[in-house]
Amino acid sequence: MAPAPAPLSRSTVRLVWTSLACACTIAACAQTGPAVPGTIAPVAQAEASDDQGELLPVRYDPTTGDVFLTVRQLGEEYLYLNTLAAGLGTGGLDRGQLGPSAAVRFERYGNRVHLISRNTDHRAIDGDDAARRAVEESFPSSVLAAFEIAEDGPDGLVVDATEFFLSDMYDVAASLQRGGAGAVRVDPARSFIDPEYTGAYPINTEVRAVLTYVTDSPSADLRSHAPDGRSVTLQQQHSFLQLPESPLSARQFDPRTGNSQSSFFDFSQPFDSDFRQRNVARWRLEPMDTAAYLRGELVEPVKPIVYYLDRGIPEPYRSAFLEGGNWWNEVFEAAGWRDAFRVELMPEGVDPMDARYPAIYWVHRQERAASVGPSYRDPRTGEILTTVVRMDSYRSLVDHDIYMGLVPAAGVDGLSMSAEEFAMARRRQHAAHEIGHTLGLAHNFVAASQGRASVMDYPYPLIGLDEEGGIDISQTYRTSGGAHDTLGIRYAYTWYPDAQSESAGLKEIAREAEARGLAFITGGHVNQSGSYPEATQWIEGATMLEALERTRDVRRRLIDHFDESAASPGEPLAILNRRFSHAYLHHRYALEGVIKAIGGMRFGYAVAGEATDPTEIVSAPEQRAALSMVLGALQPDELRIPPRVAAMIPPVPFGYDGDLAPIVSPAGTAFDPIATAHSLAQEIVDNLLHPQRAERLVAFHAQDPTYPGLDEVLGALLDASWFATDSGEADPQDPALRRVTRRAVLDALLDLGRSPDATSEVRAVTEYHLEQL
């Protein structure tokens, strides 16, 4: 086990301050070196300790609150990082949220030292000096700061960096203004450097700035999150990190393997290539024994990847995050590594903002927002240098609501796991997912349909019915990494002795993915308008038809058995609104996947010379089966909410807010089951009649008339709604439920007929069917 770097210890820093205060007093009486005219007294001798082992020595003057950097080597590049050390408690301005990063260097011009950010997005890698200069002069650089020189001494240039560190490098003010605040500015009088979290180390220098943002027109968020919304104090961490002396060799990106990319423009590429070059984002792993590695033995790396868990994370989350995070160690074995990755508790006394410690943070918010797994990379190569995983505490409240909605339908023996076990099963996979991003893996939103092939999908708990018809939650989430995770890690982290073997090996891994049918779909291709049925978030099942059938059966049991036991003793019964919403919409995402089969097309991220079939239109029988299931979801039996459920849900009580009631009722204090059904019906029909889906139906039917066309789909939709008979209704609510479905269909047809995104062919077919009404 590699030793942890020396922590940013509070006691050590306090000792430095004491020495600094005494030394500053002496320096004020007797300067030992010439001062630059017009600057403050030099502070290079403020601390007697040897600072030769520090990256950029930093000194704090406790009498003035100023902070000084010693620049030993002009022109040397560092990685500058800016991170929110203390946030607003809302998504977008979290504790630990990553801000700007840049490759920077210090250059002297006259009596100032400028901090210059090089433009690493535009380069000429293989060009000569003239070619590189042409690129450099075609695109701008950025001067981030101009520091006054306090002393020009034998140890380097001592510069006053106070103004820079107290500036809003994160641009929080702009974020607050986008959130509805009026003009926002940093108040220098109420801002300061916090010396307790400021220090220099062999590979990094850290400075903590406490900034107070003032506005005369605070937004609702500011008023609700800060003691005084007119004066909001946040903290920014400025880090200078040593860049690797020997840059990591770039590894070519392949769109099929699920790896994240780091891209830039290389204008030295020939005309028949792509100026935009894409490399895999990855950590550096090098084998201790290269010969054993090449023999196929598992080998320890020279430096393993170690993440540190925030000590502010309590149990049972702490154990869940440690367990889920350490799943990755086994995944790395597939790439030939032993003990290449681990998560351990942050050492005592360490500042989690210290860039030497890839950290997993505990983040609190007042409302639901995403956990995130970002990283800071070497902009030259894409090498991951450090990371800040942000795990939110709010997520488990949602998991608990899902669990409590299952309780009434559990069966005679109850649920097979406790509420805590259920929530922690999710958080183990959740931790693995966010860490996966920081290892260089992208979302894979088709993995759930491939035997849960990746933790990088968005999983919904796999819930079924047992043999007695009760709720089965025995297989809710994954308990390890999956096959596609292994593939992505192998692609990024397999070590090769030379470029030729690397090129051949990477091609073989990508071909293996296709041969094994390990699909990868991500990004915007999973939107509701998408065409790939299985590329749908929050689903479980090999096919969407199977997933909808299972979730529909579970949903029926949840609705039929829903009662007050979904609320814990002492909770306001209004929370049943929130718990019931999960039950009523249990099939929602499976429905979305089934709708994608209509006018659907599966595809892969094919590359020339390697691909099999890049696209495949969903078969006509599957499309018609999907249409039948979607139309079934619009029938009264599927939309109906039992009156007893509506009767048991009171309005939000005094002292609570609307968070208890995500199903908003137009009937005010009364829960309205008809309006709730209308919202669901409208969502289904709007999704079905998305302009892109409608155009695919037109295009595919024109290519092959055996595929259902838009005319057939609209005809079937009208037959199932407007032209369906009202006779023999099974429930008194059914006539009203048919009316809300008809209204949803009419509104969706009207929207499609006048949508600027609909083609003339789509509008023509839509207008024809509107005329039938």
PDB file of N, CA and C in Angstrom, residues 212-255:
ATOM      1  N   THR A 212     -17.621  36.944  -0.528  1.00  0.00           N
ATOM      2  CA  THR A 212     -18.984  37.355  -0.215  1.00  0.00           C
ATOM      3  C   THR A 212     -19.589  38.060  -1.427  1.00  0.00           C
ATOM      4  N   TYR A 213     -20.694  37.484  -1.908  1.00  0.00           N
ATOM      5  CA  TYR A 213     -21.410  38.022  -3.068  1.00  0.00           C
ATOM      6  C   TYR A 213     -22.590  38.848  -2.561  1.00  0.00           C
ATOM      7  N   VAL A 214     -22.721  40.050  -3.078  1.00  0.00           N
ATOM      8  CA  VAL A 214     -23.787  40.936  -2.614  1.00  0.00           C
ATOM      9  C   VAL A 214     -24.694  41.299  -3.780  1.00  0.00           C
ATOM     10  N   THR A 215     -25.959  41.458  -3.476  1.00  0.00           N
ATOM     11  CA  THR A 215     -26.956  41.870  -4.464  1.00  0.00           C
ATOM     12  C   THR A 215     -28.101  42.564  -3.749  1.00  0.00           C
ATOM     13  N   ASP A 216     -28.708  43.505  -4.417  1.00  0.00           N
ATOM     14  CA  ASP A 216     -29.891  44.169  -3.864  1.00  0.00           C
ATOM     15  C   ASP A 216     -31.167  43.446  -4.241  1.00  0.00           C
ATOM     16  N   SER A 217     -31.048  42.458  -5.156  1.00  0.00           N
ATOM     17  CA  SER A 217     -32.242  41.729  -5.636  1.00  0.00           C
ATOM     18  C   SER A 217     -31.980  40.236  -5.572  1.00  0.00           C
ATOM     19  N   PRO A 218     -31.977  39.654  -4.385  1.00  0.00           N
ATOM     20  CA  PRO A 218     -31.707  38.209  -4.282  1.00  0.00           C
ATOM     21  C   PRO A 218     -32.822  37.385  -4.894  1.00  0.00           C
ATOM     22  N   SER A 219     -32.458  36.267  -5.485  1.00  0.00           N
ATOM     23  CA  SER A 219     -33.436  35.334  -6.034  1.00  0.00           C
ATOM     24  C   SER A 219     -34.075  34.538  -4.904  1.00  0.00           C
ATOM     25  N   ALA A 220     -35.104  33.777  -5.243  1.00  0.00           N
ATOM     26  CA  ALA A 220     -35.759  32.930  -4.247  1.00  0.00           C
ATOM     27  C   ALA A 220     -34.778  31.910  -3.687  1.00  0.00           C
ATOM     28  N   ASP A 221     -33.899  31.372  -4.551  1.00  0.00           N
ATOM     29  CA  ASP A 221     -32.905  30.413  -4.087  1.00  0.00           C
ATOM     30  C   ASP A 221     -31.979  31.041  -3.047  1.00  0.00           C
ATOM     31  N   LEU A 222     -31.527  32.242  -3.308  1.00  0.00           N
ATOM     32  CA  LEU A 222     -30.626  32.888  -2.360  1.00  0.00           C
ATOM     33  C   LEU A 222     -31.336  33.161  -1.043  1.00  0.00           C
ATOM     34  N   ARG A 223     -32.582  33.601  -1.120  1.00  0.00           N
ATOM     35  CA  ARG A 223     -33.320  33.890   0.117  1.00  0.00           C
ATOM     36  C   ARG A 223     -33.561  32.628   0.931  1.00  0.00           C
ATOM     37  N   SER A 224     -33.768  31.491   0.254  1.00  0.00           N
ATOM     38  CA  SER A 224     -34.081  30.258   0.984  1.00  0.00           C
ATOM     39  C   SER A 224     -32.850  29.489   1.428  1.00  0.00           C
ATOM     40  N   HIS A 225     -31.698  29.754   0.806  1.00  0.00           N
ATOM     41  CA  HIS A 225     -30.513  28.976   1.129  1.00  0.00           C
ATOM     42  C   HIS A 225     -29.527  29.703   2.034  1.00  0.00           C
ATOM     43  N   ALA A 226     -29.549  31.032   2.039  1.00  0.00           N
ATOM     44  CA  ALA A 226     -28.575  31.804   2.829  1.00  0.00           C
ATOM     45  C   ALA A 226     -29.271  32.508   3.994  1.00  0.00           C
ATOM     46  N   PRO A 227     -28.557  32.757   5.088  1.00  0.00           N
ATOM     47  CA  PRO A 227     -29.173  33.511   6.190  1.00  0.00           C
ATOM     48  C   PRO A 227     -29.680  34.878   5.746  1.00  0.00           C
ATOM     49  N   ASP A 228     -28.925  35.502   4.852  1.00  0.00           N
ATOM     50  CA  ASP A 228     -29.321  36.790   4.278  1.00  0.00           C
ATOM     51  C   ASP A 228     -29.027  36.713   2.784  1.00  0.00           C
ATOM     52  N   GLY A 229     -30.072  36.634   1.980  1.00  0.00           N
ATOM     53  CA  GLY A 229     -29.898  36.465   0.552  1.00  0.00           C
ATOM     54  C   GLY A 229     -29.177  37.607  -0.123  1.00  0.00           C
ATOM     55  N   ARG A 230     -29.065  38.744   0.541  1.00  0.00           N
ATOM     56  CA  ARG A 230     -28.347  39.888  -0.033  1.00  0.00           C
ATOM     57  C   ARG A 230     -26.837  39.766   0.152  1.00  0.00           C
ATOM     58  N   SER A 231     -26.425  38.866   1.025  1.00  0.00           N
ATOM     59  CA  SER A 231     -25.005  38.686   1.324  1.00  0.00           C
ATOM     60  C   SER A 231     -24.737  37.180   1.433  1.00  0.00           C
ATOM     61  N   VAL A 232     -24.181  36.617   0.378  1.00  0.00           N
ATOM     62  CA  VAL A 232     -23.992  35.171   0.292  1.00  0.00           C
ATOM     63  C   VAL A 232     -22.501  34.874   0.244  1.00  0.00           C
ATOM     64  N   THR A 233     -22.004  34.156   1.227  1.00  0.00           N
ATOM     65  CA  THR A 233     -20.574  33.879   1.330  1.00  0.00           C
ATOM     66  C   THR A 233     -20.286  32.433   0.942  1.00  0.00           C
ATOM     67  N   LEU A 234     -19.501  32.276  -0.100  1.00  0.00           N
ATOM     68  CA  LEU A 234     -19.078  30.964  -0.586  1.00  0.00           C
ATOM     69  C   LEU A 234     -17.548  30.905  -0.540  1.00  0.00           C
ATOM     70  N   GLN A 235     -16.995  29.741  -0.836  1.00  0.00           N
ATOM     71  CA  GLN A 235     -15.539  29.589  -0.796  1.00  0.00           C
ATOM     72  C   GLN A 235     -15.044  28.951  -2.092  1.00  0.00           C
ATOM     73  N   GLN A 236     -13.931  29.463  -2.577  1.00  0.00           N
ATOM     74  CA  GLN A 236     -13.294  28.900  -3.767  1.00  0.00           C
ATOM     75  C   GLN A 236     -11.893  28.427  -3.422  1.00  0.00           C
ATOM     76  N   GLN A 237     -11.550  27.262  -3.943  1.00  0.00           N
ATOM     77  CA  GLN A 237     -10.205  26.709  -3.755  1.00  0.00           C
ATOM     78  C   GLN A 237      -9.418  26.912  -5.039  1.00  0.00           C
ATOM     79  N   HIS A 238      -8.286  27.588  -4.920  1.00  0.00           N
ATOM     80  CA  HIS A 238      -7.363  27.761  -6.041  1.00  0.00           C
ATOM     81  C   HIS A 238      -6.232  26.754  -5.875  1.00  0.00           C
ATOM     82  N   SER A 239      -5.990  25.967  -6.901  1.00  0.00           N
ATOM     83  CA  SER A 239      -4.935  24.951  -6.835  1.00  0.00           C
ATOM     84  C   SER A 239      -4.014  25.105  -8.034  1.00  0.00           C
ATOM     85  N   PHE A 240      -2.723  25.026  -7.771  1.00  0.00           N
ATOM     86  CA  PHE A 240      -1.731  24.890  -8.832  1.00  0.00           C
ATOM     87  C   PHE A 240      -1.134  23.494  -8.682  1.00  0.00           C
ATOM     88  N   LEU A 241      -1.249  22.706  -9.730  1.00  0.00           N
ATOM     89  CA  LEU A 241      -0.839  21.308  -9.672  1.00  0.00           C
ATOM     90  C   LEU A 241       0.288  21.077 -10.673  1.00  0.00           C
ATOM     91  N   GLN A 242       1.284  20.344 -10.239  1.00  0.00           N
ATOM     92  CA  GLN A 242       2.404  20.026 -11.108  1.00  0.00           C
ATOM     93  C   GLN A 242       1.941  19.132 -12.252  1.00  0.00           C
ATOM     94  N   LEU A 243       2.276  19.504 -13.484  1.00  0.00           N
ATOM     95  CA  LEU A 243       1.976  18.659 -14.635  1.00  0.00           C
ATOM     96  C   LEU A 243       3.042  17.571 -14.759  1.00  0.00           C
ATOM     97  N   PRO A 244       2.669  16.394 -15.248  1.00  0.00           N
ATOM     98  CA  PRO A 244       3.661  15.319 -15.375  1.00  0.00           C
ATOM     99  C   PRO A 244       4.840  15.751 -16.235  1.00  0.00           C
ATOM    100  N   GLU A 245       6.039  15.461 -15.741  1.00  0.00           N
ATOM    101  CA  GLU A 245       7.245  15.823 -16.483  1.00  0.00           C
ATOM    102  C   GLU A 245       7.301  15.080 -17.814  1.00  0.00           C
ATOM    103  N   SER A 246       6.860  13.823 -17.769  1.00  0.00           N
ATOM    104  CA  SER A 246       6.786  13.023 -18.995  1.00  0.00           C
ATOM    105  C   SER A 246       5.306  12.813 -19.318  1.00  0.00           C
ATOM    106  N   PRO A 247       4.766  13.526 -20.294  1.00  0.00           N
ATOM    107  CA  PRO A 247       3.323  13.399 -20.585  1.00  0.00           C
ATOM    108  C   PRO A 247       2.933  11.968 -20.938  1.00  0.00           C
ATOM    109  N   LEU A 248       1.774  11.567 -20.488  1.00  0.00           N
ATOM    110  CA  LEU A 248       1.255  10.238 -20.809  1.00  0.00           C
ATOM    111  C   LEU A 248       0.982  10.157 -22.301  1.00  0.00           C
ATOM    112  N   SER A 249       1.336   9.042 -22.899  1.00  0.00           N
ATOM    113  CA  SER A 249       1.073   8.881 -24.332  1.00  0.00           C
ATOM    114  C   SER A 249      -0.425   8.874 -24.581  1.00  0.00           C
ATOM    115  N   ALA A 250      -0.834   9.575 -25.619  1.00  0.00           N
ATOM    116  CA  ALA A 250      -2.254   9.656 -25.956  1.00  0.00           C
ATOM    117  C   ALA A 250      -2.747   8.311 -26.475  1.00  0.00           C
ATOM    118  N   ARG A 251      -3.957   7.943 -26.061  1.00  0.00           N
ATOM    119  CA  ARG A 251      -4.569   6.696 -26.543  1.00  0.00           C
ATOM    120  C   ARG A 251      -5.781   7.045 -27.386  1.00  0.00           C
ATOM    121  N   GLN A 252      -5.846   6.474 -28.586  1.00  0.00           N
ATOM    122  CA  GLN A 252      -6.897   6.820 -29.538  1.00  0.00           C
ATOM    123  C   GLN A 252      -8.276   6.430 -29.023  1.00  0.00           C
ATOM    124  N   PHE A 253      -9.205   7.332 -29.175  1.00  0.00           N
ATOM    125  CA  PHE A 253     -10.599   7.123 -28.778  1.00  0.00           C
ATOM    126  C   PHE A 253     -11.312   6.268 -29.818  1.00  0.00           C
ATOM    127  N   ASP A 254     -12.177   5.384 -29.353  1.00  0.00           N
ATOM    128  CA  ASP A 254     -13.036   4.572 -30.229  1.00  0.00           C
ATOM    129  C   ASP A 254     -14.467   4.720 -29.726  1.00  0.00           C
ATOM    130  N   PRO A 255     -15.421   5.111 -30.578  1.00  0.00           N
ATOM    131  CA  PRO A 255     -16.777   5.391 -30.094  1.00  0.00           C
ATOM    132  C   PRO A 255     -17.557   4.168 -29.662  1.00  0.00           C
TER     133      PRO A 255
END
